[in-house]
mmCIF file of C-alpha atoms in Angstrom:
data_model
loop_
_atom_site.group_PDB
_atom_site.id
_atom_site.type_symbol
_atom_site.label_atom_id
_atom_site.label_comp_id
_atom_site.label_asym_id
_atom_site.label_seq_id
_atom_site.Cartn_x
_atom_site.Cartn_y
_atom_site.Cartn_z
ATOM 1 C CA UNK Q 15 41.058 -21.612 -42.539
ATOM 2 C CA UNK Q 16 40.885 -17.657 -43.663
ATOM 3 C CA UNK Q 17 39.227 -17.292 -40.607
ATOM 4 C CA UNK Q 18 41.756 -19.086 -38.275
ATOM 5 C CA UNK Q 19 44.475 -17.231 -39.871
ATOM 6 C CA UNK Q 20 42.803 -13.802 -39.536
ATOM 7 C CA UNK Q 21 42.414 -14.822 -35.883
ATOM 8 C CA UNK Q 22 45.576 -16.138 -35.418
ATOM 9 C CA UNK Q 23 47.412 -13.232 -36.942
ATOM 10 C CA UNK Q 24 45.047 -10.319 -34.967
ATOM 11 C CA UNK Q 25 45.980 -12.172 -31.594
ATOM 12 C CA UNK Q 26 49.692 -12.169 -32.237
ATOM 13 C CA UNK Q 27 52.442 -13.802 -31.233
ATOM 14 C CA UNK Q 28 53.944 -16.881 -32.558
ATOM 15 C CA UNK Q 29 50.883 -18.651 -33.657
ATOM 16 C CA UNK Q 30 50.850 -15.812 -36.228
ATOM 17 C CA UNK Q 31 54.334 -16.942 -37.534
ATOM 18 C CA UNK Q 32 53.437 -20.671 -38.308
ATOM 19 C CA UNK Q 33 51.132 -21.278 -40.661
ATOM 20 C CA UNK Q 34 48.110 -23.806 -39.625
ATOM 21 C CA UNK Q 35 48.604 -27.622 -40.537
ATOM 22 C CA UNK Q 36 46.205 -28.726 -42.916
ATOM 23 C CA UNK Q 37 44.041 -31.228 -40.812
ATOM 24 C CA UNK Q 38 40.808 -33.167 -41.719
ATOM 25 C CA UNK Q 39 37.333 -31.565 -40.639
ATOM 26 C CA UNK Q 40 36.798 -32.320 -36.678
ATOM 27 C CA UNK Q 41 33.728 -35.326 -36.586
ATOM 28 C CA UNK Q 42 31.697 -34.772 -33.713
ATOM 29 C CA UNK Q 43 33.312 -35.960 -30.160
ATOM 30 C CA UNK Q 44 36.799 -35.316 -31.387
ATOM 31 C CA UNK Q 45 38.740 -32.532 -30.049
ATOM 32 C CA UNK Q 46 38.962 -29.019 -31.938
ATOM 33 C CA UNK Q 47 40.912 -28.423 -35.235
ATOM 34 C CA UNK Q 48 42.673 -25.419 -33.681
ATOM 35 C CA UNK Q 49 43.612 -27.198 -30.552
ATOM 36 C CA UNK Q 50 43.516 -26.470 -27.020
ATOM 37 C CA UNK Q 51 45.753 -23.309 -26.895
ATOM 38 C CA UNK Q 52 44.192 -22.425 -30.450
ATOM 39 C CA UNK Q 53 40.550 -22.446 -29.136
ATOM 40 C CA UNK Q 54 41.255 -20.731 -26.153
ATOM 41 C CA UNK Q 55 42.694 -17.971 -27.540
ATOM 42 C CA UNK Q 56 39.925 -17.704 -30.332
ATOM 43 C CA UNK Q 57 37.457 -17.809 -27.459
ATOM 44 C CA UNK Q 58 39.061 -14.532 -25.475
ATOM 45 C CA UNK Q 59 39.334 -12.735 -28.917
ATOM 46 C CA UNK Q 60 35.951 -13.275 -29.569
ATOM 47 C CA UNK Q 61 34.930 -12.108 -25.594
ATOM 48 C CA UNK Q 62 37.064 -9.387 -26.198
ATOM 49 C CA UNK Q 63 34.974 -8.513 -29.457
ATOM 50 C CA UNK Q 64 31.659 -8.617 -27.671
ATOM 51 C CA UNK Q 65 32.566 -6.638 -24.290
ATOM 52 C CA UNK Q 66 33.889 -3.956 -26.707
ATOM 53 C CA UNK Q 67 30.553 -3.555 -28.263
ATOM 54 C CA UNK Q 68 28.818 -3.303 -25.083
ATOM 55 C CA UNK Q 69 27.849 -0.103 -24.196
ATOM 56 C CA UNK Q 70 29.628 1.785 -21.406
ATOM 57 C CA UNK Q 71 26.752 3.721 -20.106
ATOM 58 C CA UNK Q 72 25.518 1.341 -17.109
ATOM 59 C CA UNK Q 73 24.062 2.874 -14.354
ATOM 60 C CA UNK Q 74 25.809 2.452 -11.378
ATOM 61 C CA UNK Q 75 24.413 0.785 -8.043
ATOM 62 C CA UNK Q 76 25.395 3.737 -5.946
ATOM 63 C CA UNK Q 77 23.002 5.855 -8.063
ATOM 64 C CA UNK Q 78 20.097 3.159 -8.455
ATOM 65 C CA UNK Q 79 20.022 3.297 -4.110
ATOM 66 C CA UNK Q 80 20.281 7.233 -4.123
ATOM 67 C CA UNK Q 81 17.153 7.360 -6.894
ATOM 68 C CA UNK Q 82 15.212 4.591 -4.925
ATOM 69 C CA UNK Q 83 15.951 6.134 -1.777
ATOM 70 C CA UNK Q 84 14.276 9.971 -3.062
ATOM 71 C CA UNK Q 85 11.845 8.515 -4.889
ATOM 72 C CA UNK Q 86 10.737 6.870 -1.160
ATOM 73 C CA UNK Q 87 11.021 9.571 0.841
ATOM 74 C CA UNK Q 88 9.206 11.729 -1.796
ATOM 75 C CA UNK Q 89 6.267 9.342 -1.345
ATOM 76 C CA UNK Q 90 6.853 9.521 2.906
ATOM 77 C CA UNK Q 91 6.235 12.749 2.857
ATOM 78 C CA UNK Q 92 3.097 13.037 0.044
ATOM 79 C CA UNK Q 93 1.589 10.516 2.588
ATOM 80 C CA UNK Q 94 2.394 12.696 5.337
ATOM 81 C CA UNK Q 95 1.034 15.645 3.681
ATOM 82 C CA UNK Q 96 -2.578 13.962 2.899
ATOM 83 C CA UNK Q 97 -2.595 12.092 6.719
ATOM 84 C CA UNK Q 98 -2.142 15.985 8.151
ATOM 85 C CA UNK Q 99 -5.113 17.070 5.615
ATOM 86 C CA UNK Q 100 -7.115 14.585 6.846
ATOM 87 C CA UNK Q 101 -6.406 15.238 9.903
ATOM 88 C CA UNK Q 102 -7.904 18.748 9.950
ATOM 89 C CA UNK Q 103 -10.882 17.892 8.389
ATOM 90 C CA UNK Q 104 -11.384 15.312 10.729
ATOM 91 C CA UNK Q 105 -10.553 17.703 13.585
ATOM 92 C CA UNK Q 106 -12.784 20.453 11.540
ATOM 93 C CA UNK Q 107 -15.989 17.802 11.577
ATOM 94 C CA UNK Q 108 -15.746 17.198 15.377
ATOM 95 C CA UNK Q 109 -16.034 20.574 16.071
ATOM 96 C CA UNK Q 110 -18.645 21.538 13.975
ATOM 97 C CA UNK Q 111 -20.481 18.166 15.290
ATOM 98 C CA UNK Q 112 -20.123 19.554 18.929
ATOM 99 C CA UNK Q 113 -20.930 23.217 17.780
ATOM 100 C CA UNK Q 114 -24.570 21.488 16.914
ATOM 101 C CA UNK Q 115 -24.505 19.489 19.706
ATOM 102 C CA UNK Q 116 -26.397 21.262 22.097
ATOM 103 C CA UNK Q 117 -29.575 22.195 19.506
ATOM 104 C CA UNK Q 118 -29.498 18.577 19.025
ATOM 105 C CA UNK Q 119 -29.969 17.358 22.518
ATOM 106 C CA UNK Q 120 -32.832 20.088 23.044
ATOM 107 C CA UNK Q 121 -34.868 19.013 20.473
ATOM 108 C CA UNK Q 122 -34.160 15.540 21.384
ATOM 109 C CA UNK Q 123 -35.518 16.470 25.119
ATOM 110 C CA UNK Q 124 -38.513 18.288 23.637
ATOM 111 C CA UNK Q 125 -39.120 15.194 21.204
ATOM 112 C CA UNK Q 126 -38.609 12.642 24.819
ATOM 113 C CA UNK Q 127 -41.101 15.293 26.769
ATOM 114 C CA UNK Q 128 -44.166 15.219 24.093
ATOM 115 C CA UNK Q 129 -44.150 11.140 23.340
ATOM 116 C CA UNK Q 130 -43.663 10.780 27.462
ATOM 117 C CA UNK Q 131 -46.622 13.176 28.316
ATOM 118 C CA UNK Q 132 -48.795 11.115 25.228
ATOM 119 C CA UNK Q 133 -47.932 8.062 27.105
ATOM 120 C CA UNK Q 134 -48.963 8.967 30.287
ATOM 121 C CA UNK Q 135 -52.506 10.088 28.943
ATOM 122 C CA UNK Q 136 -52.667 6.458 27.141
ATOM 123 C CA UNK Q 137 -51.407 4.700 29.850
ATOM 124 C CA UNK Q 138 -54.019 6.704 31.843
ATOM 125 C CA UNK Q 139 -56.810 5.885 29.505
ATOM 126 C CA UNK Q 140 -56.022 2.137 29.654
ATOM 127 C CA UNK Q 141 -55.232 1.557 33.430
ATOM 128 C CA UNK Q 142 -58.187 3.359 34.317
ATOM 129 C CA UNK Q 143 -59.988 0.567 36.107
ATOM 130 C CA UNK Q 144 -57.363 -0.376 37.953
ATOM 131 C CA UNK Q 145 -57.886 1.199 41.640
ATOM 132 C CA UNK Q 146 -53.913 1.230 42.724
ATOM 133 C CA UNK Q 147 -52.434 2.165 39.785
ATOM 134 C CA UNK Q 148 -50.941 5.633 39.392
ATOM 135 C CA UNK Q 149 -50.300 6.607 35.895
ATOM 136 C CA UNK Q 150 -46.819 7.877 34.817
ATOM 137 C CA UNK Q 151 -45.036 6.554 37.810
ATOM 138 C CA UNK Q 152 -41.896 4.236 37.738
ATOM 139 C CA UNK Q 153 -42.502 0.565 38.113
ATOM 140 C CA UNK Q 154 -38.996 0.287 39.873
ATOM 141 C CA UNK Q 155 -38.171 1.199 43.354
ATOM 142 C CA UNK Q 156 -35.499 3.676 42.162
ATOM 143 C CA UNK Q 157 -35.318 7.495 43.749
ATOM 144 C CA UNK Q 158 -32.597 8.389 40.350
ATOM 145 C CA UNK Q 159 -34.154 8.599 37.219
ATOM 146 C CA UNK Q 160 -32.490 7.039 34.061
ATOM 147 C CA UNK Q 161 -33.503 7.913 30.129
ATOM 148 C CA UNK Q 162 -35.120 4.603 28.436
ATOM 149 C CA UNK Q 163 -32.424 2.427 26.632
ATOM 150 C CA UNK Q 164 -32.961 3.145 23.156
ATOM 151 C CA UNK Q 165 -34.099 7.258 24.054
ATOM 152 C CA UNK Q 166 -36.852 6.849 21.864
ATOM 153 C CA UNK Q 167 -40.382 6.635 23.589
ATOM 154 C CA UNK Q 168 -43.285 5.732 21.633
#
């Protein structure tokens, strides 16, 4: 009852005036000691009690989109930053590759020359008995000449 009176007499008005009637306890399934008006004022005091002690410091959603929105583009443009970087060396390999190119092809011919000329002298060797057959010359009835499939000969 202290408590109902404290209540009572912090919310005001004229429930502070009249003292509480004694009543029996409340058994379970019957309505509230305090009553309805009683009750529903104890429940906003107490609301009231709690969303004082809440803090006020809540962020607010304006500020959560601007943060989300930098922290975004901030990541954008690191990604654009390491796509250009790899794009140089990238850029930087090709041209080095085709810098080479040229040495590469030559020794490549010279490589396709030697293991041709060696199998012209087998083929020569082998074919030997063979009255028609002229060694090192195409067995198609081509006039342009075309490197083997796989450009490696013997």
């Amino acid at each position: 009852m202290r408590f109902i009176k404290m209540v009572a007499a912090h919310v005001g008005g004229a429930a502070a005036a009249v003292a509480p009637r004694r009543r029996r306890a409340a058994r379970r399934g019957e309505p509230c000691a305090l009553g309805r008006v009683g009750a529903v004022r104890l429940i906003r005091f107490l609301l009231r009690s709690v969303a004082r002690t809440l803090p006020k410091t809540q962020i607010r959603g304006s500020y959560l989109f601007l943060g989300t929105a930098l922290i975004c583009a901030a990541g954008y443009y690191q990604v654009g930053q390491v796509n250009q970087r790899r794009r140089f060396f990238k850029e930087d390999k090709r041209e080095r590759r085709a810098a080479i190119l040229p040495f590469l092809q030559a020794e490549e011919d010279a490589r396709y020359v030697r293991a041709q000329a060696r199998d012209v002298e087998f083929e020569s060797r082998v074919m030997s008995g063979v009255p028609s057959w002229e060694a090192g010359k195409s067995v198609y009835n081509t006039r342009e000449w075309m490197p083997p499939a796989d450009q490696r000969v013997g």
